[in-house]
Amino acid sequence: MEIKLSFLGAAQNVTGSRHLVEIDNLKFLIDCGLFQERQFKARNWEPFPFAPDSLDAVLLTHAHLDHCGLLPKLVKEGFRGRIYCTGATAEIARIILLDAGKIQEEDAAYKRKRHEKQGRVGPHGDLPLYTVEDAEACFPLFAPVPYDKEIDITPGVQATFSEAGHVFGSSFINVDYDQNGEARTVLFSGDMGRTDRPILRDPDAAEEADYVLVESTYGDRVHDDRKDIKTAIGEIIKATKAAGGNIIVPSFALERSQELLYYIDELLVEGAIPDIKVFLDSPMASRITKVFRKHPELFDREMRRFIRTNGSPFDFKNLTFTEGANDSKKINHMRGTIMVIAGSGMCTGGRIKHHLVNNIARPESTIMFVGYQAVGTLGRRIVEGDPEVRILGQNYRVKARIAQVHGFSAHADKAELLEWLTTLKRPPRKLFVVHGETNSAEQFGEFIREKTGWQVAVPDYQDEALLD
Ligand SMILES: [Zn+2]
């Protein structure tokens, strides 16, 4: 009996998570993510290295696009098996895939127009990678599974989903099977979160595994001491209120927005900040927040206690969820200090752009960043201190206060990953380091080798490994 792993993404890079597992005639994927780094985007268009209709199942760790974003293409090309994941992941993935389908369609239309003007056709015929309809075709295949319950992928091969503490619904997955009479477990970390984050439960212990695939996004560094995020946000709000401006927060729809609401509600309850109005002006974040509300069983103890005493942080009296574009525009006419949380998190699109237009040239307002800003994005230019930026076709002087709140990371760092790996009760036969830039993955591999003496490999894109 031969067990084969193929590393089809997130191998010496951080997106496009996709690992093919072959156990006898059974074939399934762990994650089916979109490549998002510019230099790897072409891989999204490559044919799958297997016939999609020959694949039996997909096991999905969580709903981030770099883990689920290629599912519509897989289904479009013939996959009809089940997509196993936690219930919350299934619900959030639907929202995220619909949005991705829409963006793919819009991008293709934009390129078509540009290429028509230039009298040429792009390399993919200017067609979208997939459409909204393709995204919808995935929905009937989702098979939600509870945490901590062994499920049969096929008789003889079981999977168990455990809390990863990364984003709402996230999991790491143990796959159990029998190899020539001996029990074997392969553990797929997905993305690993951290302990003591708001709302989310802490990651479960790893327990037992013969082979482990572990992420290494921050495998080469240790996060700064966790600064007091809440105090930092409180200070910014107070200073901006005193100056008479608004607080504009570019934020990601999944997890970051909900964590922000939690901190703000806590500050309001404690009377630590003035009574300002807060707008969550992101239809996607609003939809995702509904999924949070639906699954209180996934909240940690602190969150449950907070709700019992103070009510839900997704429902406090100063909070408004804006739906239509008109409601969004009305926000700009409000008097007094308000806080607007809107997407996209790096200011590359979405409603945040209108709010920036209305506030970035006002010295009394604050643009508050709460997440990583990638090179080449508008957000990056603002945090790097460009004196003038172009938004929606016009130039604006940057006069607003630019603030960055650090400490929100959803990924475990080097030390935290080691700590989680050493919850294994016995050393694995081999550890595969994935989901990290080459440097980070290799440094982390070396670090684990040194600390534990385990056998460690850092696979590259399309490498294969036979498990004995
Ligand atoms: Zn993730």
mmCIF file of N, CA and C in Angstrom, residues 49-148:
data_model
loop_
_atom_site.group_PDB
_atom_site.id
_atom_site.type_symbol
_atom_site.label_atom_id
_atom_site.label_comp_id
_atom_site.label_asym_id
_atom_site.label_seq_id
_atom_site.Cartn_x
_atom_site.Cartn_y
_atom_site.Cartn_z
ATOM 1 N N PRO A 49 -3.404 18.935 -11.897
ATOM 2 C CA PRO A 49 -2.547 17.792 -12.251
ATOM 3 C C PRO A 49 -3.247 16.447 -12.029
ATOM 4 N N PHE A 50 -4.572 16.464 -11.968
ATOM 5 C CA PHE A 50 -5.377 15.246 -11.853
ATOM 6 C C PHE A 50 -6.706 15.589 -12.502
ATOM 7 N N ALA A 51 -7.467 14.557 -12.894
ATOM 8 C CA ALA A 51 -8.777 14.856 -13.471
ATOM 9 C C ALA A 51 -9.718 15.243 -12.332
ATOM 10 N N PRO A 52 -10.298 16.480 -12.359
ATOM 11 C CA PRO A 52 -11.162 16.885 -11.240
ATOM 12 C C PRO A 52 -12.293 15.882 -10.956
ATOM 13 N N ASP A 53 -12.800 15.192 -11.997
ATOM 14 C CA ASP A 53 -13.888 14.242 -11.726
ATOM 15 C C ASP A 53 -13.373 12.941 -11.104
ATOM 16 N N SER A 54 -12.043 12.780 -11.025
ATOM 17 C CA SER A 54 -11.506 11.578 -10.390
ATOM 18 C C SER A 54 -11.213 11.806 -8.909
ATOM 19 N N LEU A 55 -11.414 13.041 -8.462
ATOM 20 C CA LEU A 55 -11.124 13.385 -7.068
ATOM 21 C C LEU A 55 -12.327 13.008 -6.197
ATOM 22 N N ASP A 56 -12.078 12.361 -5.043
ATOM 23 C CA ASP A 56 -13.194 11.897 -4.220
ATOM 24 C C ASP A 56 -13.724 12.965 -3.266
ATOM 25 N N ALA A 57 -12.850 13.813 -2.744
ATOM 26 C CA ALA A 57 -13.302 14.782 -1.737
ATOM 27 C C ALA A 57 -12.302 15.906 -1.587
ATOM 28 N N VAL A 58 -12.787 16.991 -0.952
ATOM 29 C CA VAL A 58 -11.891 18.067 -0.515
ATOM 30 C C VAL A 58 -12.131 18.256 0.975
ATOM 31 N N LEU A 59 -11.064 18.374 1.737
ATOM 32 C CA LEU A 59 -11.167 18.703 3.161
ATOM 33 C C LEU A 59 -10.640 20.125 3.309
ATOM 34 N N LEU A 60 -11.512 21.008 3.799
ATOM 35 C CA LEU A 60 -11.191 22.432 3.815
ATOM 36 C C LEU A 60 -10.899 22.887 5.246
ATOM 37 N N THR A 61 -9.703 23.478 5.467
ATOM 38 C CA THR A 61 -9.338 23.877 6.836
ATOM 39 C C THR A 61 -10.051 25.152 7.282
ATOM 40 N N HIS A 62 -10.175 26.146 6.376
ATOM 41 C CA HIS A 62 -10.878 27.374 6.739
ATOM 42 C C HIS A 62 -11.212 28.191 5.496
ATOM 43 N N ALA A 63 -11.917 29.311 5.691
ATOM 44 C CA ALA A 63 -12.562 29.993 4.574
ATOM 45 C C ALA A 63 -11.738 31.100 3.924
ATOM 46 N N HIS A 64 -10.483 31.276 4.303
ATOM 47 C CA HIS A 64 -9.673 32.282 3.600
ATOM 48 C C HIS A 64 -9.506 31.878 2.138
ATOM 49 N N LEU A 65 -9.469 32.914 1.276
ATOM 50 C CA LEU A 65 -9.423 32.676 -0.168
ATOM 51 C C LEU A 65 -8.200 31.854 -0.613
ATOM 52 N N ASP A 66 -7.081 32.032 0.095
ATOM 53 C CA ASP A 66 -5.894 31.267 -0.304
ATOM 54 C C ASP A 66 -5.989 29.804 0.124
ATOM 55 N N HIS A 67 -7.127 29.427 0.738
ATOM 56 C CA HIS A 67 -7.372 28.017 1.072
ATOM 57 C C HIS A 67 -8.596 27.450 0.354
ATOM 58 N N CYS A 68 -9.553 28.325 -0.021
ATOM 59 C CA CYS A 68 -10.770 27.810 -0.666
ATOM 60 C C CYS A 68 -11.019 28.406 -2.055
ATOM 61 N N GLY A 69 -10.214 29.380 -2.470
ATOM 62 C CA GLY A 69 -10.544 30.189 -3.646
ATOM 63 C C GLY A 69 -10.454 29.535 -5.006
ATOM 64 N N LEU A 70 -9.979 28.278 -5.072
ATOM 65 C CA LEU A 70 -9.956 27.620 -6.383
ATOM 66 C C LEU A 70 -11.045 26.537 -6.487
ATOM 67 N N LEU A 71 -11.882 26.450 -5.454
ATOM 68 C CA LEU A 71 -12.970 25.460 -5.490
ATOM 69 C C LEU A 71 -13.906 25.653 -6.682
ATOM 70 N N PRO A 72 -14.307 26.897 -7.007
ATOM 71 C CA PRO A 72 -15.221 27.063 -8.146
ATOM 72 C C PRO A 72 -14.633 26.536 -9.452
ATOM 73 N N LYS A 73 -13.319 26.683 -9.624
ATOM 74 C CA LYS A 73 -12.690 26.171 -10.837
ATOM 75 C C LYS A 73 -12.708 24.632 -10.824
ATOM 76 N N LEU A 74 -12.463 24.063 -9.665
ATOM 77 C CA LEU A 74 -12.455 22.602 -9.526
ATOM 78 C C LEU A 74 -13.824 22.015 -9.872
ATOM 79 N N VAL A 75 -14.864 22.702 -9.395
ATOM 80 C CA VAL A 75 -16.232 22.225 -9.636
ATOM 81 C C VAL A 75 -16.620 22.455 -11.100
ATOM 82 N N LYS A 76 -16.216 23.608 -11.617
ATOM 83 C CA LYS A 76 -16.497 23.912 -13.027
ATOM 84 C C LYS A 76 -15.889 22.841 -13.932
ATOM 85 N N GLU A 77 -14.750 22.303 -13.513
ATOM 86 C CA GLU A 77 -14.060 21.334 -14.365
ATOM 87 C C GLU A 77 -14.397 19.882 -14.033
ATOM 88 N N GLY A 78 -15.462 19.687 -13.234
ATOM 89 C CA GLY A 78 -15.976 18.324 -13.110
ATOM 90 C C GLY A 78 -15.960 17.680 -11.746
ATOM 91 N N PHE A 79 -15.418 18.355 -10.715
ATOM 92 C CA PHE A 79 -15.417 17.741 -9.383
ATOM 93 C C PHE A 79 -16.845 17.635 -8.845
ATOM 94 N N ARG A 80 -17.234 16.456 -8.352
ATOM 95 C CA ARG A 80 -18.589 16.278 -7.812
ATOM 96 C C ARG A 80 -18.594 15.657 -6.432
ATOM 97 N N GLY A 81 -17.434 15.550 -5.809
ATOM 98 C CA GLY A 81 -17.358 14.942 -4.477
ATOM 99 C C GLY A 81 -17.796 15.911 -3.396
ATOM 100 N N ARG A 82 -17.577 15.522 -2.132
ATOM 101 C CA ARG A 82 -17.970 16.395 -1.036
ATOM 102 C C ARG A 82 -16.841 17.319 -0.624
ATOM 103 N N ILE A 83 -17.236 18.486 -0.130
ATOM 104 C CA ILE A 83 -16.279 19.424 0.452
ATOM 105 C C ILE A 83 -16.542 19.427 1.958
ATOM 106 N N TYR A 84 -15.711 18.701 2.694
ATOM 107 C CA TYR A 84 -15.896 18.604 4.134
ATOM 108 C C TYR A 84 -15.241 19.791 4.835
ATOM 109 N N CYS A 85 -15.976 20.401 5.759
ATOM 110 C CA CYS A 85 -15.407 21.484 6.573
ATOM 111 C C CYS A 85 -16.367 21.749 7.715
ATOM 112 N N THR A 86 -15.968 22.578 8.666
ATOM 113 C CA THR A 86 -16.885 22.898 9.767
ATOM 114 C C THR A 86 -18.054 23.725 9.211
ATOM 115 N N GLY A 87 -19.164 23.741 9.961
ATOM 116 C CA GLY A 87 -20.349 24.468 9.505
ATOM 117 C C GLY A 87 -20.058 25.942 9.277
ATOM 118 N N ALA A 88 -19.342 26.567 10.231
ATOM 119 C CA ALA A 88 -19.054 28.002 10.104
ATOM 120 C C ALA A 88 -18.174 28.253 8.882
ATOM 121 N N THR A 89 -17.217 27.364 8.634
ATOM 122 C CA THR A 89 -16.369 27.540 7.451
ATOM 123 C C THR A 89 -17.206 27.452 6.176
ATOM 124 N N ALA A 90 -18.135 26.502 6.122
ATOM 125 C CA ALA A 90 -18.979 26.375 4.923
ATOM 126 C C ALA A 90 -19.762 27.659 4.691
ATOM 127 N N GLU A 91 -20.327 28.226 5.761
ATOM 128 C CA GLU A 91 -21.153 29.428 5.610
ATOM 129 C C GLU A 91 -20.312 30.638 5.198
ATOM 130 N N ILE A 92 -19.127 30.758 5.791
ATOM 131 C CA ILE A 92 -18.269 31.902 5.448
ATOM 132 C C ILE A 92 -17.676 31.721 4.043
ATOM 133 N N ALA A 93 -17.309 30.485 3.703
ATOM 134 C CA ALA A 93 -16.727 30.230 2.375
ATOM 135 C C ALA A 93 -17.727 30.602 1.272
ATOM 136 N N ARG A 94 -19.018 30.351 1.501
ATOM 137 C CA ARG A 94 -20.026 30.734 0.499
ATOM 138 C C ARG A 94 -19.970 32.230 0.233
ATOM 139 N N ILE A 95 -19.918 33.011 1.305
ATOM 140 C CA ILE A 95 -19.897 34.471 1.176
ATOM 141 C C ILE A 95 -18.628 34.906 0.435
ATOM 142 N N ILE A 96 -17.520 34.310 0.816
ATOM 143 C CA ILE A 96 -16.227 34.710 0.245
ATOM 144 C C ILE A 96 -16.104 34.273 -1.217
ATOM 145 N N LEU A 97 -16.622 33.098 -1.545
ATOM 146 C CA LEU A 97 -16.532 32.615 -2.936
ATOM 147 C C LEU A 97 -17.436 33.421 -3.873
ATOM 148 N N LEU A 98 -18.621 33.797 -3.376
ATOM 149 C CA LEU A 98 -19.506 34.637 -4.205
ATOM 150 C C LEU A 98 -18.813 35.950 -4.546
ATOM 151 N N ASP A 99 -18.204 36.545 -3.533
ATOM 152 C CA ASP A 99 -17.487 37.800 -3.736
ATOM 153 C C ASP A 99 -16.320 37.599 -4.703
ATOM 154 N N ALA A 100 -15.613 36.475 -4.558
ATOM 155 C CA ALA A 100 -14.469 36.200 -5.441
ATOM 156 C C ALA A 100 -14.944 36.036 -6.891
ATOM 157 N N GLY A 101 -16.082 35.351 -7.086
ATOM 158 C CA GLY A 101 -16.626 35.170 -8.433
ATOM 159 C C GLY A 101 -16.942 36.519 -9.066
ATOM 160 N N LYS A 102 -17.528 37.410 -8.236
ATOM 161 C CA LYS A 102 -17.872 38.743 -8.723
ATOM 162 C C LYS A 102 -16.601 39.506 -9.117
ATOM 163 N N ILE A 103 -15.586 39.431 -8.274
ATOM 164 C CA ILE A 103 -14.324 40.137 -8.570
ATOM 165 C C ILE A 103 -13.667 39.565 -9.826
ATOM 166 N N GLN A 104 -13.695 38.235 -9.978
ATOM 167 C CA GLN A 104 -13.120 37.618 -11.187
ATOM 168 C C GLN A 104 -13.839 38.132 -12.441
ATOM 169 N N GLU A 105 -15.171 38.211 -12.362
ATOM 170 C CA GLU A 105 -15.944 38.708 -13.517
ATOM 171 C C GLU A 105 -15.596 40.163 -13.817
ATOM 172 N N GLU A 106 -15.534 40.982 -12.744
ATOM 173 C CA GLU A 106 -15.247 42.409 -12.946
ATOM 174 C C GLU A 106 -13.844 42.624 -13.521
ATOM 175 N N ASP A 107 -12.883 41.875 -12.979
ATOM 176 C CA ASP A 107 -11.501 42.001 -13.472
ATOM 177 C C ASP A 107 -11.413 41.638 -14.945
ATOM 178 N N ALA A 108 -12.106 40.551 -15.323
ATOM 179 C CA ALA A 108 -12.057 40.094 -16.717
ATOM 180 C C ALA A 108 -12.685 41.151 -17.633
ATOM 181 N N ALA A 109 -13.801 41.744 -17.181
ATOM 182 C CA ALA A 109 -14.472 42.764 -17.999
ATOM 183 C C ALA A 109 -13.569 43.988 -18.171
ATOM 184 N N TYR A 110 -12.906 44.361 -17.085
ATOM 185 C CA TYR A 110 -11.998 45.512 -17.116
ATOM 186 C C TYR A 110 -10.842 45.255 -18.081
ATOM 187 N N LYS A 111 -10.269 44.039 -18.001
ATOM 188 C CA LYS A 111 -9.145 43.693 -18.884
ATOM 189 C C LYS A 111 -9.591 43.664 -20.340
ATOM 190 N N ARG A 112 -10.784 43.102 -20.575
ATOM 191 C CA ARG A 112 -11.299 43.011 -21.938
ATOM 192 C C ARG A 112 -11.372 44.404 -22.554
ATOM 193 N N LYS A 113 -11.910 45.355 -21.765
ATOM 194 C CA LYS A 113 -12.062 46.732 -22.235
ATOM 195 C C LYS A 113 -10.695 47.343 -22.568
ATOM 196 N N ARG A 114 -9.759 47.147 -21.652
ATOM 197 C CA ARG A 114 -8.430 47.716 -21.846
ATOM 198 C C ARG A 114 -7.758 47.096 -23.074
ATOM 199 N N HIS A 115 -7.881 45.767 -23.194
ATOM 200 C CA HIS A 115 -7.238 45.081 -24.316
ATOM 201 C C HIS A 115 -7.872 45.446 -25.647
ATOM 202 N N GLU A 116 -9.207 45.678 -25.637
ATOM 203 C CA GLU A 116 -9.892 46.099 -26.866
ATOM 204 C C GLU A 116 -9.308 47.410 -27.373
ATOM 205 N N LYS A 117 -9.102 48.319 -26.419
ATOM 206 C CA LYS A 117 -8.512 49.620 -26.771
ATOM 207 C C LYS A 117 -7.131 49.442 -27.377
ATOM 208 N N GLN A 118 -6.395 48.468 -26.821
ATOM 209 C CA GLN A 118 -5.026 48.233 -27.292
ATOM 210 C C GLN A 118 -5.002 47.295 -28.495
ATOM 211 N N GLY A 119 -6.194 46.800 -28.889
ATOM 212 C CA GLY A 119 -6.293 45.921 -30.052
ATOM 213 C C GLY A 119 -5.645 44.565 -29.848
ATOM 214 N N ARG A 120 -5.712 44.047 -28.608
ATOM 215 C CA ARG A 120 -5.147 42.713 -28.379
ATOM 216 C C ARG A 120 -6.053 41.902 -27.443
ATOM 217 N N VAL A 121 -5.716 40.622 -27.290
ATOM 218 C CA VAL A 121 -6.470 39.755 -26.378
ATOM 219 C C VAL A 121 -5.490 39.211 -25.347
ATOM 220 N N GLY A 122 -5.915 39.174 -24.098
ATOM 221 C CA GLY A 122 -5.041 38.682 -23.023
ATOM 222 C C GLY A 122 -4.770 37.192 -23.144
ATOM 223 N N PRO A 123 -3.854 36.670 -22.308
ATOM 224 C CA PRO A 123 -3.441 35.268 -22.417
ATOM 225 C C PRO A 123 -4.578 34.275 -22.140
ATOM 226 N N HIS A 124 -5.607 34.692 -21.410
ATOM 227 C CA HIS A 124 -6.687 33.757 -21.099
ATOM 228 C C HIS A 124 -7.982 34.174 -21.800
ATOM 229 N N GLY A 125 -7.834 34.828 -22.932
ATOM 230 C CA GLY A 125 -9.003 35.239 -23.703
ATOM 231 C C GLY A 125 -9.857 36.256 -22.979
ATOM 232 N N ASP A 126 -9.295 36.883 -21.916
ATOM 233 C CA ASP A 126 -10.029 37.858 -21.099
ATOM 234 C C ASP A 126 -11.303 37.288 -20.496
ATOM 235 N N LEU A 127 -11.283 35.989 -20.252
ATOM 236 C CA LEU A 127 -12.422 35.369 -19.569
ATOM 237 C C LEU A 127 -12.121 35.299 -18.076
ATOM 238 N N PRO A 128 -13.168 35.325 -17.242
ATOM 239 C CA PRO A 128 -12.896 35.204 -15.795
ATOM 240 C C PRO A 128 -12.385 33.792 -15.469
ATOM 241 N N LEU A 129 -11.572 33.691 -14.426
ATOM 242 C CA LEU A 129 -11.102 32.384 -13.948
ATOM 243 C C LEU A 129 -12.308 31.519 -13.587
ATOM 244 N N TYR A 130 -13.291 32.167 -12.950
ATOM 245 C CA TYR A 130 -14.604 31.556 -12.726
ATOM 246 C C TYR A 130 -15.600 32.665 -12.457
ATOM 247 N N THR A 131 -16.876 32.286 -12.458
ATOM 248 C CA THR A 131 -17.932 33.291 -12.324
ATOM 249 C C THR A 131 -18.698 33.101 -11.011
ATOM 250 N N VAL A 132 -19.625 34.018 -10.749
ATOM 251 C CA VAL A 132 -20.505 33.889 -9.588
ATOM 252 C C VAL A 132 -21.272 32.565 -9.667
ATOM 253 N N GLU A 133 -21.707 32.239 -10.880
ATOM 254 C CA GLU A 133 -22.457 30.984 -11.072
ATOM 255 C C GLU A 133 -21.590 29.762 -10.726
ATOM 256 N N ASP A 134 -20.324 29.810 -11.133
ATOM 257 C CA ASP A 134 -19.405 28.718 -10.783
ATOM 258 C C ASP A 134 -19.248 28.608 -9.267
ATOM 259 N N ALA A 135 -19.201 29.767 -8.610
ATOM 260 C CA ALA A 135 -19.079 29.760 -7.140
ATOM 261 C C ALA A 135 -20.314 29.109 -6.525
ATOM 262 N N GLU A 136 -21.498 29.482 -7.060
ATOM 263 C CA GLU A 136 -22.744 28.917 -6.521
ATOM 264 C C GLU A 136 -22.808 27.401 -6.698
ATOM 265 N N ALA A 137 -22.181 26.914 -7.764
ATOM 266 C CA ALA A 137 -22.215 25.469 -8.043
ATOM 267 C C ALA A 137 -21.470 24.654 -6.985
ATOM 268 N N CYS A 138 -20.629 25.329 -6.186
ATOM 269 C CA CYS A 138 -19.909 24.622 -5.103
ATOM 270 C C CYS A 138 -20.837 24.329 -3.918
ATOM 271 N N PHE A 139 -21.855 25.201 -3.733
ATOM 272 C CA PHE A 139 -22.615 25.171 -2.474
ATOM 273 C C PHE A 139 -23.220 23.806 -2.135
ATOM 274 N N PRO A 140 -23.859 23.128 -3.137
ATOM 275 C CA PRO A 140 -24.466 21.839 -2.771
ATOM 276 C C PRO A 140 -23.442 20.778 -2.341
ATOM 277 N N LEU A 141 -22.178 21.011 -2.641
ATOM 278 C CA LEU A 141 -21.165 20.006 -2.319
ATOM 279 C C LEU A 141 -20.628 20.141 -0.891
ATOM 280 N N PHE A 142 -20.889 21.297 -0.256
ATOM 281 C CA PHE A 142 -20.390 21.481 1.112
ATOM 282 C C PHE A 142 -21.030 20.467 2.059
ATOM 283 N N ALA A 143 -20.218 19.779 2.811
ATOM 284 C CA ALA A 143 -20.697 18.797 3.791
ATOM 285 C C ALA A 143 -20.164 19.214 5.158
ATOM 286 N N PRO A 144 -20.961 20.026 5.909
ATOM 287 C CA PRO A 144 -20.475 20.522 7.201
ATOM 288 C C PRO A 144 -20.284 19.384 8.209
ATOM 289 N N VAL A 145 -19.189 19.450 8.945
ATOM 290 C CA VAL A 145 -18.929 18.427 9.959
ATOM 291 C C VAL A 145 -18.662 19.122 11.289
ATOM 292 N N PRO A 146 -19.050 18.470 12.400
ATOM 293 C CA PRO A 146 -18.763 19.081 13.695
ATOM 294 C C PRO A 146 -17.278 18.969 14.038
ATOM 295 N N TYR A 147 -16.841 19.840 14.931
ATOM 296 C CA TYR A 147 -15.478 19.723 15.457
ATOM 297 C C TYR A 147 -15.359 18.416 16.252
ATOM 298 N N ASP A 148 -14.173 17.860 16.262
ATOM 299 C CA ASP A 148 -13.803 16.759 17.170
ATOM 300 C C ASP A 148 -14.581 15.465 16.937
#
